[in-house]
CSV table of N, CA and C in Angstrom, one decimal:
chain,number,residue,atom,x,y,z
A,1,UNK,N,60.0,91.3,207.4
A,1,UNK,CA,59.8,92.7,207.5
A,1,UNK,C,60.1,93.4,206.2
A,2,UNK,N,59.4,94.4,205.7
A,2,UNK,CA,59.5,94.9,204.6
A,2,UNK,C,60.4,96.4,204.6
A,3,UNK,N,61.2,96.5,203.5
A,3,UNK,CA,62.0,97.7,203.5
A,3,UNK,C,61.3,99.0,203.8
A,4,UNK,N,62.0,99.9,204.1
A,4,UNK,CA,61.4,101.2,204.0
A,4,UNK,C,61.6,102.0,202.2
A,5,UNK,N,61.2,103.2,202.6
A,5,UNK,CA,61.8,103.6,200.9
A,5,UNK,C,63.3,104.2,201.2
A,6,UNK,N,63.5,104.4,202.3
A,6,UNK,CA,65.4,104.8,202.3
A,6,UNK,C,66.0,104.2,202.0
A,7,UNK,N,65.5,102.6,202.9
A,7,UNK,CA,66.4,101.2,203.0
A,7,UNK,C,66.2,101.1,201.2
A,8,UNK,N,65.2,100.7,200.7
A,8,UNK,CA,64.9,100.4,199.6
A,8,UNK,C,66.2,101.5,198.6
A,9,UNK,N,66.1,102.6,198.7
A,9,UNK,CA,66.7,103.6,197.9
A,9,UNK,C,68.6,103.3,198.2
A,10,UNK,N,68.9,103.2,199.1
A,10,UNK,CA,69.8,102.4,199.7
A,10,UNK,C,70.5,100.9,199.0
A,11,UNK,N,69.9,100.4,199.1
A,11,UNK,CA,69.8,99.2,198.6
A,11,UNK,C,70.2,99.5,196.9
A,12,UNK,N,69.8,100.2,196.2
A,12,UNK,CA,69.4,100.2,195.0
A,12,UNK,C,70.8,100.9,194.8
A,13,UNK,N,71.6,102.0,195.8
A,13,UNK,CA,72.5,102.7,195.5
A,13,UNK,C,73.4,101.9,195.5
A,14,UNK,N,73.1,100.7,197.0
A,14,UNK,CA,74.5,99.9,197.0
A,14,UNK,C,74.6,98.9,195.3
A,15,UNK,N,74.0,98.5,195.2
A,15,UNK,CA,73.8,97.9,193.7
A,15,UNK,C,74.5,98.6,192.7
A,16,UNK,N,74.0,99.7,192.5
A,16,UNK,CA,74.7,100.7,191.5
A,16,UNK,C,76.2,100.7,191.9
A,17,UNK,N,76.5,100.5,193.1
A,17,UNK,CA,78.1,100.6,193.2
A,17,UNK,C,78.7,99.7,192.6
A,18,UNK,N,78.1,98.6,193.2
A,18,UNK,CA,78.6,97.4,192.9
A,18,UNK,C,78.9,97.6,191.9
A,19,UNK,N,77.8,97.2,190.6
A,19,UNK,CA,78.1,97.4,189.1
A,19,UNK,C,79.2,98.1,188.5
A,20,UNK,N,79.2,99.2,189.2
A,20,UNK,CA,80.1,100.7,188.6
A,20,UNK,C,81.6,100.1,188.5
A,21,UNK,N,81.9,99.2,189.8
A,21,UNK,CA,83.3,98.6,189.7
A,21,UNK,C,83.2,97.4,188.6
A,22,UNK,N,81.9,96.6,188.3
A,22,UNK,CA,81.9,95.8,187.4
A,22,UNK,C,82.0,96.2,186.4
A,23,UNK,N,81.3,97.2,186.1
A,23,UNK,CA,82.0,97.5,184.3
A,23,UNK,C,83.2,97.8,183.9
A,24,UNK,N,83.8,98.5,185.3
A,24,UNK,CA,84.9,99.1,185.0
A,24,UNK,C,86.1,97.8,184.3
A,25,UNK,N,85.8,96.7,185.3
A,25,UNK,CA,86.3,95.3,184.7
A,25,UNK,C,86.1,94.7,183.1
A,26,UNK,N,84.6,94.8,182.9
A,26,UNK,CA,83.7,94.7,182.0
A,26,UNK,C,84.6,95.3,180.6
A,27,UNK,N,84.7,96.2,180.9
A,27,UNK,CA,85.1,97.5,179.5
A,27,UNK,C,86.9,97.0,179.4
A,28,UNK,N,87.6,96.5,180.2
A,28,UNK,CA,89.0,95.7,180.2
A,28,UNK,C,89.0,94.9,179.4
A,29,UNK,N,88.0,93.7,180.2
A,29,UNK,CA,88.0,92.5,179.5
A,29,UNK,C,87.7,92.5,178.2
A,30,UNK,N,86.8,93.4,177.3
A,30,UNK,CA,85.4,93.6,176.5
A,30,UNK,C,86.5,94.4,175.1
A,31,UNK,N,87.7,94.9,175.8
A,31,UNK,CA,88.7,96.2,174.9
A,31,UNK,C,87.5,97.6,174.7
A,32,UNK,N,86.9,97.6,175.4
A,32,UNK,CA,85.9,98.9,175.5
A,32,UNK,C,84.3,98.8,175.8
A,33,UNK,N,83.4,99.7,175.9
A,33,UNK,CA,82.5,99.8,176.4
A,33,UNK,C,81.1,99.2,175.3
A,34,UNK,N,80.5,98.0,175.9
A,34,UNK,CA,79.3,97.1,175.1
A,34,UNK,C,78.6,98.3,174.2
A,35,UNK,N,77.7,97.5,173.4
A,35,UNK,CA,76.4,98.3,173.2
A,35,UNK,C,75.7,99.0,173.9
A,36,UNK,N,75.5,98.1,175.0
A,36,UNK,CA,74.5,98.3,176.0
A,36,UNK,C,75.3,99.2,177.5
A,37,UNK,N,76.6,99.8,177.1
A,37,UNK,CA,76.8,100.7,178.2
A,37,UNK,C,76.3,101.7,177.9
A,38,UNK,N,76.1,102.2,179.0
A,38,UNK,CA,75.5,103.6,180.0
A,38,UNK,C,75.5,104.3,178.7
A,39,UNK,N,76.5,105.1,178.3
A,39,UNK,CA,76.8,106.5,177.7
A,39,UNK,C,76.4,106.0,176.1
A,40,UNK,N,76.5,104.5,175.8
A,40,UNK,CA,76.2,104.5,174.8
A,40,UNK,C,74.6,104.7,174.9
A,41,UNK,N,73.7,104.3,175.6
A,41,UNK,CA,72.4,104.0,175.7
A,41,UNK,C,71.9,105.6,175.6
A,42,UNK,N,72.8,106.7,176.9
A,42,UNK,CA,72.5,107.9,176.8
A,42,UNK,C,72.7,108.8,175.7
A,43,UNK,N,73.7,108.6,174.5
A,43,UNK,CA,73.8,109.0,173.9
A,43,UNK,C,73.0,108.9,172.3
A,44,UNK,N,72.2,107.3,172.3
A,44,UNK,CA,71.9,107.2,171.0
A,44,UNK,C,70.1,107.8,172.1
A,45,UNK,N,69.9,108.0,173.1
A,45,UNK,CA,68.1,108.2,173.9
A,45,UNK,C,68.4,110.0,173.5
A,46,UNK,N,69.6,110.3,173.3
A,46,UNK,CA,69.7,111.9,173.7
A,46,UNK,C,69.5,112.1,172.2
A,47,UNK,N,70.4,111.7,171.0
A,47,UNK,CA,70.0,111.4,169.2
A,47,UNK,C,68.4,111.6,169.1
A,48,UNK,N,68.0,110.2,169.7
A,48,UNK,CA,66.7,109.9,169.3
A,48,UNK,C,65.3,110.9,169.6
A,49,UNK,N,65.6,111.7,170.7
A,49,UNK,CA,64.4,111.6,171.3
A,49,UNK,C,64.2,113.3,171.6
A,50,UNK,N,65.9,113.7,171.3
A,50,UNK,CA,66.1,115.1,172.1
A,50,UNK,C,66.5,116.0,170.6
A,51,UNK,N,67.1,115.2,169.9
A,51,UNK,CA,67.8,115.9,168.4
A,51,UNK,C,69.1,116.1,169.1
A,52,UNK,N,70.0,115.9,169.8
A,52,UNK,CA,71.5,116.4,170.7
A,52,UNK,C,72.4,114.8,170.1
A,53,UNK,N,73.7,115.6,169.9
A,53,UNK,CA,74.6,114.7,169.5
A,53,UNK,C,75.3,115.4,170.9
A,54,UNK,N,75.3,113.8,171.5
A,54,UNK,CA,76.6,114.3,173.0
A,54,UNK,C,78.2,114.2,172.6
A,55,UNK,N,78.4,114.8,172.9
A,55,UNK,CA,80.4,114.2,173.1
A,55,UNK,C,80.5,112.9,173.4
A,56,UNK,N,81.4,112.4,173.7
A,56,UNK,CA,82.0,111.1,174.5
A,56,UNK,C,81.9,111.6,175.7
A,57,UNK,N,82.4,112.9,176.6
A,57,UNK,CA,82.5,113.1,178.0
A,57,UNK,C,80.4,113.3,178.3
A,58,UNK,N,79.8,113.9,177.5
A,58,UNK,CA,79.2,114.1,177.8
A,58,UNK,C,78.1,112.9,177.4
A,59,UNK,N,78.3,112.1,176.9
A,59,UNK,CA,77.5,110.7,177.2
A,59,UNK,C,77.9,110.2,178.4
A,60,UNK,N,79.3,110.1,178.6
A,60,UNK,CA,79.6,109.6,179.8
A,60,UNK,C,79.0,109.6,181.2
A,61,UNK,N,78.6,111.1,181.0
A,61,UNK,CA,77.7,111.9,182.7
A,61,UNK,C,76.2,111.9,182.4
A,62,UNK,N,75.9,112.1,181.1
A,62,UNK,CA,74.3,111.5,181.0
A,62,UNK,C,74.2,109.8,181.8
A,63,UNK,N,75.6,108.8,180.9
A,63,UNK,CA,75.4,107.6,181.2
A,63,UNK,C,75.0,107.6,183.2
A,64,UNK,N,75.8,108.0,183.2
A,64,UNK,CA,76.4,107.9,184.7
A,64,UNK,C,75.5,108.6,185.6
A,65,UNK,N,74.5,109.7,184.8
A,65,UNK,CA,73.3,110.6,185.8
A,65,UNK,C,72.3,109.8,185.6
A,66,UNK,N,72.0,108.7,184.5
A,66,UNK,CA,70.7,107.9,184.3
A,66,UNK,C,70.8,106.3,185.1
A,67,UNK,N,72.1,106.1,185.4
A,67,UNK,CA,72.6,104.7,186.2
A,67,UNK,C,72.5,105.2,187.6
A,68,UNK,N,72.6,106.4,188.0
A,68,UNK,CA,72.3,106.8,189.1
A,68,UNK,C,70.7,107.3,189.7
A,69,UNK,N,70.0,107.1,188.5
A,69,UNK,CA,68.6,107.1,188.7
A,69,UNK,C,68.0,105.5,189.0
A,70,UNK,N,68.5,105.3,187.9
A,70,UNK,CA,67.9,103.8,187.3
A,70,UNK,C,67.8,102.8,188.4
A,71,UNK,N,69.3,102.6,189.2
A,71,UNK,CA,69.7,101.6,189.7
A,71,UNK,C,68.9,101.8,191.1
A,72,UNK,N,69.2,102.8,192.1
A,72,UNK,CA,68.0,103.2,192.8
A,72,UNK,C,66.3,103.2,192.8
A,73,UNK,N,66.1,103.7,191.7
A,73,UNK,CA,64.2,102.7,191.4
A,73,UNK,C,64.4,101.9,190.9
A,74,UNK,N,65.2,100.7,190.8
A,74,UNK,CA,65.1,99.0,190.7
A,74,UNK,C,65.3,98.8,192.2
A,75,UNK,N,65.7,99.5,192.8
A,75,UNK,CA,65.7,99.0,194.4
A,75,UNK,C,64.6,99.1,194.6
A,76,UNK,N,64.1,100.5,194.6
A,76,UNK,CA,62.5,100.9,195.1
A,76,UNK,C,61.6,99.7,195.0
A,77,UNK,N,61.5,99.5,193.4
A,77,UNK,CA,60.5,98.4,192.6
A,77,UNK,C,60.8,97.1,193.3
A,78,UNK,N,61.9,97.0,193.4
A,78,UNK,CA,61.9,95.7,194.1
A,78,UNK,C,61.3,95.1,195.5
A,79,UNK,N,61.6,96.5,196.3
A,79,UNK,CA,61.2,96.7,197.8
A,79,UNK,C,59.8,96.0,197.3
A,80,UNK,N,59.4,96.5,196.6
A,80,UNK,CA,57.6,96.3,196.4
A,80,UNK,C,57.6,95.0,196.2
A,81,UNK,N,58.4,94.3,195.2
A,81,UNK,CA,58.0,93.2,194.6
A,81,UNK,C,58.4,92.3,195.4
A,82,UNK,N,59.6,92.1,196.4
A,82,UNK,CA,60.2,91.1,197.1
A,82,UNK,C,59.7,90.6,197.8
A,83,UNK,N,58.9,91.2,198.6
A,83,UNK,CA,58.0,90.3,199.3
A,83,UNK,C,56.8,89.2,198.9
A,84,UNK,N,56.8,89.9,197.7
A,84,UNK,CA,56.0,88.5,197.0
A,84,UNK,C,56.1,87.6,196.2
A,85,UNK,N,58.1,87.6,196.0
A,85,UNK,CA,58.8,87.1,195.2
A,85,UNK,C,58.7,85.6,195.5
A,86,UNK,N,58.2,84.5,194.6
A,86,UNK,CA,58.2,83.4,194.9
A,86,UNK,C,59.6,82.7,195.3
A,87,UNK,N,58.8,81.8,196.5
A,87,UNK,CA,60.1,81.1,196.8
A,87,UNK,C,60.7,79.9,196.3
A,88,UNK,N,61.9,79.8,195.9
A,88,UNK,CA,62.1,78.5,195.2
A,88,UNK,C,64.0,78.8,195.4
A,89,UNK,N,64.2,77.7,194.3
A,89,UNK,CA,65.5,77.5,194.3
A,89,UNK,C,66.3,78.7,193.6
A,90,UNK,N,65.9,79.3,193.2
A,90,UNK,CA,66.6,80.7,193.4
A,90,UNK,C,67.1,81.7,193.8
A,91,UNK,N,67.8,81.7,194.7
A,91,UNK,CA,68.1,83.2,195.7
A,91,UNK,C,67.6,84.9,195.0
A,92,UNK,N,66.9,85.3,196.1
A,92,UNK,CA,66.1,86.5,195.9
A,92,UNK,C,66.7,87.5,194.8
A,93,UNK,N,68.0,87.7,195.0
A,93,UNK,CA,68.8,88.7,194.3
A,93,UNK,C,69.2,88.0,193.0
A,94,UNK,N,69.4,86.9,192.7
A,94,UNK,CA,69.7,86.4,191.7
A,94,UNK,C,68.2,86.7,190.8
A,95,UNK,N,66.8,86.0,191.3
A,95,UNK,CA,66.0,86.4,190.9
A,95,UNK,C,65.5,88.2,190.2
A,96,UNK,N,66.2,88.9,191.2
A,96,UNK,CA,65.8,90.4,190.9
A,96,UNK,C,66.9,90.2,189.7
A,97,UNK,N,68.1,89.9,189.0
A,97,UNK,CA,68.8,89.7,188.6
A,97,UNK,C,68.4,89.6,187.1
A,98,UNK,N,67.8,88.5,187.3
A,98,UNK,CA,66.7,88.0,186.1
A,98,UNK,C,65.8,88.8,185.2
A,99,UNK,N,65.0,89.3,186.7
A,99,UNK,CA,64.1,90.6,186.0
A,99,UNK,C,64.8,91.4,185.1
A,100,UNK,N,65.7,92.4,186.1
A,100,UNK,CA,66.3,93.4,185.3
A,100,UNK,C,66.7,92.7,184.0
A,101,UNK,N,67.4,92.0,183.8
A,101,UNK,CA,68.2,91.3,182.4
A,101,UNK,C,66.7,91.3,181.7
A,102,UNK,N,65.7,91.0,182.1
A,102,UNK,CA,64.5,90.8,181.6
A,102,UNK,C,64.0,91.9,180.8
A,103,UNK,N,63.9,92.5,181.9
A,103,UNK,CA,63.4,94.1,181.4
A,103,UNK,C,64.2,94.4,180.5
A,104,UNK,N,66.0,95.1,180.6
A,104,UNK,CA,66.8,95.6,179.3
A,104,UNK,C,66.3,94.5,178.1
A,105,UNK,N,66.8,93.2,178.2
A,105,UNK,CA,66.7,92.8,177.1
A,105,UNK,C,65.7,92.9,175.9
A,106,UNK,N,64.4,93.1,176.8
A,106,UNK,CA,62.8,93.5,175.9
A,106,UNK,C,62.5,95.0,176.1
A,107,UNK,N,63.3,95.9,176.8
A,107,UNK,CA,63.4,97.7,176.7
A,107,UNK,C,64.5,98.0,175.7
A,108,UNK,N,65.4,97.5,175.6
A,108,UNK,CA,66.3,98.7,175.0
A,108,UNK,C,65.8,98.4,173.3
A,109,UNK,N,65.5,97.2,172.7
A,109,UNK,CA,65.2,97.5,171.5
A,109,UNK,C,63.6,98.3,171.3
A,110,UNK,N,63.4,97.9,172.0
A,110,UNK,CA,61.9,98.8,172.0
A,110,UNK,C,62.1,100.2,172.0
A,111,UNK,N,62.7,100.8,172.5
A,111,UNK,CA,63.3,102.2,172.9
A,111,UNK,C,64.3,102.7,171.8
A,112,UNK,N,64.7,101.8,171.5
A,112,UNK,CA,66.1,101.9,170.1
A,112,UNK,C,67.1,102.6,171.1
A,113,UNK,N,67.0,102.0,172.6
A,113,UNK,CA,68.4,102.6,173.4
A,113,UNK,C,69.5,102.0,172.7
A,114,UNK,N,69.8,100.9,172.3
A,114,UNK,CA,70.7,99.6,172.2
A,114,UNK,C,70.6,99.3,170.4
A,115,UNK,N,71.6,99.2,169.2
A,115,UNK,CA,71.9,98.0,168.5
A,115,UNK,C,70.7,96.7,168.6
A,116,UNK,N,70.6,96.0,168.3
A,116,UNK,CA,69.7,95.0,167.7
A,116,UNK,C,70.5,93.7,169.0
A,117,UNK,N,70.3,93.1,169.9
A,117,UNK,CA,70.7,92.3,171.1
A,117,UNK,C,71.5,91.1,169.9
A,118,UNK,N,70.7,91.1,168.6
A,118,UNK,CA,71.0,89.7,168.3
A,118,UNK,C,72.7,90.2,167.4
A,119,UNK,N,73.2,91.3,167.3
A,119,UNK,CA,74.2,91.8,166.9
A,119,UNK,C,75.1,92.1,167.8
A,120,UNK,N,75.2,91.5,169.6
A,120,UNK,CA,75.9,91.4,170.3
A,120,UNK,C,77.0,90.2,170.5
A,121,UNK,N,78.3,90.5,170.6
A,121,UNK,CA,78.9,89.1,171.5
A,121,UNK,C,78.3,88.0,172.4
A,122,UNK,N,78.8,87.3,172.3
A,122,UNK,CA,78.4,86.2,173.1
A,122,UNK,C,79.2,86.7,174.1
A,123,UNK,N,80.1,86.9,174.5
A,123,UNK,CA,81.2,87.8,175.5
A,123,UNK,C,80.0,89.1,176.1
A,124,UNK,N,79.7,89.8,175.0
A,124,UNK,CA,78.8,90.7,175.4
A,124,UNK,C,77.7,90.4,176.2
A,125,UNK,N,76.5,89.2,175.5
A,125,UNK,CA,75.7,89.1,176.2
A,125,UNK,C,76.2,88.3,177.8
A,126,UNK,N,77.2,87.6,178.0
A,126,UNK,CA,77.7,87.2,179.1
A,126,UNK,C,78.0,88.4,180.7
A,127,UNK,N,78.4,89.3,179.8
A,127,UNK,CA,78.6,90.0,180.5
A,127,UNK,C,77.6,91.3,180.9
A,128,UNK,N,76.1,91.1,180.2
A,128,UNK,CA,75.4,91.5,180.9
A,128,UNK,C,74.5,90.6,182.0
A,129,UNK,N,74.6,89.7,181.6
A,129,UNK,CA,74.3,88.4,182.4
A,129,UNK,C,75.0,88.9,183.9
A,130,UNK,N,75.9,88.8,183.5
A,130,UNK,CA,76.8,89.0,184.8
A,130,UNK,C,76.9,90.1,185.4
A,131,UNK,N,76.4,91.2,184.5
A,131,UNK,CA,76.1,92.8,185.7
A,131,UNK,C,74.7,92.6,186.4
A,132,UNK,N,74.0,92.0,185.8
A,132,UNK,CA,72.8,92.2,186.4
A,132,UNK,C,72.6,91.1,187.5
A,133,UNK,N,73.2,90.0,187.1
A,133,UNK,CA,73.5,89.3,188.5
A,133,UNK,C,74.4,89.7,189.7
A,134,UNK,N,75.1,90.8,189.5
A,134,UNK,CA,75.6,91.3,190.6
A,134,UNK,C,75.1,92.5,191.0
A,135,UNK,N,74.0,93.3,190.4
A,135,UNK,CA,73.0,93.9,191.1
A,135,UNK,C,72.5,93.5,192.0
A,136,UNK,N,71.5,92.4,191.2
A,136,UNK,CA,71.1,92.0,192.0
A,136,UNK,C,71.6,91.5,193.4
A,137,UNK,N,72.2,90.4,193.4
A,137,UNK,CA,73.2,89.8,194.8
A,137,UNK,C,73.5,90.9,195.8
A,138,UNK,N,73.9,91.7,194.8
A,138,UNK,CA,74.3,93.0,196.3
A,138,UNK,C,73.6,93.8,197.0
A,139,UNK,N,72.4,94.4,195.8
A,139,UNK,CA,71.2,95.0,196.4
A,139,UNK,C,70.6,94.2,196.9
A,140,UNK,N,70.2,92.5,196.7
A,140,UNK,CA,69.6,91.9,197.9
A,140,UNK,C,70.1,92.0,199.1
A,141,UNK,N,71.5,91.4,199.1
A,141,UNK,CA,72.2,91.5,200.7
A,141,UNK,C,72.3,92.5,201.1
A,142,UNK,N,72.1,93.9,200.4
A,142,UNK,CA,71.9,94.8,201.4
A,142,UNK,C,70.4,94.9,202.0
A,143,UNK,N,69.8,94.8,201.0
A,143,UNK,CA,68.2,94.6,201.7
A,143,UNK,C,67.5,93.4,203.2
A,144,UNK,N,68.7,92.6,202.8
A,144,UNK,CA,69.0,91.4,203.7
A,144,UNK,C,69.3,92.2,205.4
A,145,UNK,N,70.9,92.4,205.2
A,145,UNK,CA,71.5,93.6,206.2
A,145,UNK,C,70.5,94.0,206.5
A,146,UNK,N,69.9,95.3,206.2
A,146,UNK,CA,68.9,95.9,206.6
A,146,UNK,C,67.7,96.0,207.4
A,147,UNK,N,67.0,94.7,206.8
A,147,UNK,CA,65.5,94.2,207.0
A,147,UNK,C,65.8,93.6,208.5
A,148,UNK,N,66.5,93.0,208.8
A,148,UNK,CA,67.0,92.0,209.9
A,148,UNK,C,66.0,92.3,211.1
């Protein structure tokens, strides 16, 4: 059975949660916030695109008002895509997992949201590895929940 766009929007929020406690880990372990966090992304998109130099508080709520977009239409997109997500030894959400990692990794230099990926930690890139696999996982299971 296929999601609705609530369930779908739903889905995508519970994801966003999830994450939000993972970075907060993330930025512990890391001694502060990657390349590729939120406020940094919003801050060098707001530089590039807008002419606005943000504060630190005010990257922070850009970061935090675009992860609250973002993470929600990867739910949406997915709703669409999941059903025709091949099946294999991959679990669904790990799969959507993939994508996303997929997509940032070939968007944010494109966009000049992000530093050059190849000027990241290996710590760094691990740990986007590992947010986007817990997107995924949790926006699937809730889509799982849901669908039943």
């Amino acid at each position: 059975m296929g999601a609705t766009f609530p369930q779908a929007l739903i889905a995508g929020v519970t994801g966003t949660v999830a994450l939000r406690a993972l970075v907060a880990l993330r930025n512990r372990v890391l001694g502060g916030p990657p390349p590729y966090a939120a406020r940094h992304i919003a801050a060098r998109l707001a530089r590039s695109t807008l002419h606005v130099e943000l504060s630190p508080a005010q990257a922070r709520r850009w970061g935090d008002a675009m992860r609250a977009i973002y993470g929600p239409m990867l739910g949406v997109g997915w709703a669409l895509a999941r059903e025709s997500a091949p099946a294999g030894p991959v679990p669904p959400g790990l799969l959507l997992g993939l994508g996303v990692l997929a997509l940032e990794l070939s968007s944010f230099p494109v966009l000049r949201a992000t530093e050059s990926p190849r000027g990241w930690s290996i710590e760094e890139h691990a740990w986007l590895v590992a947010q986007t696999a817990v997107f995924g996982l949790v926006t699937e299971a809730m889509f799982t929940s849901m669908t039943r």
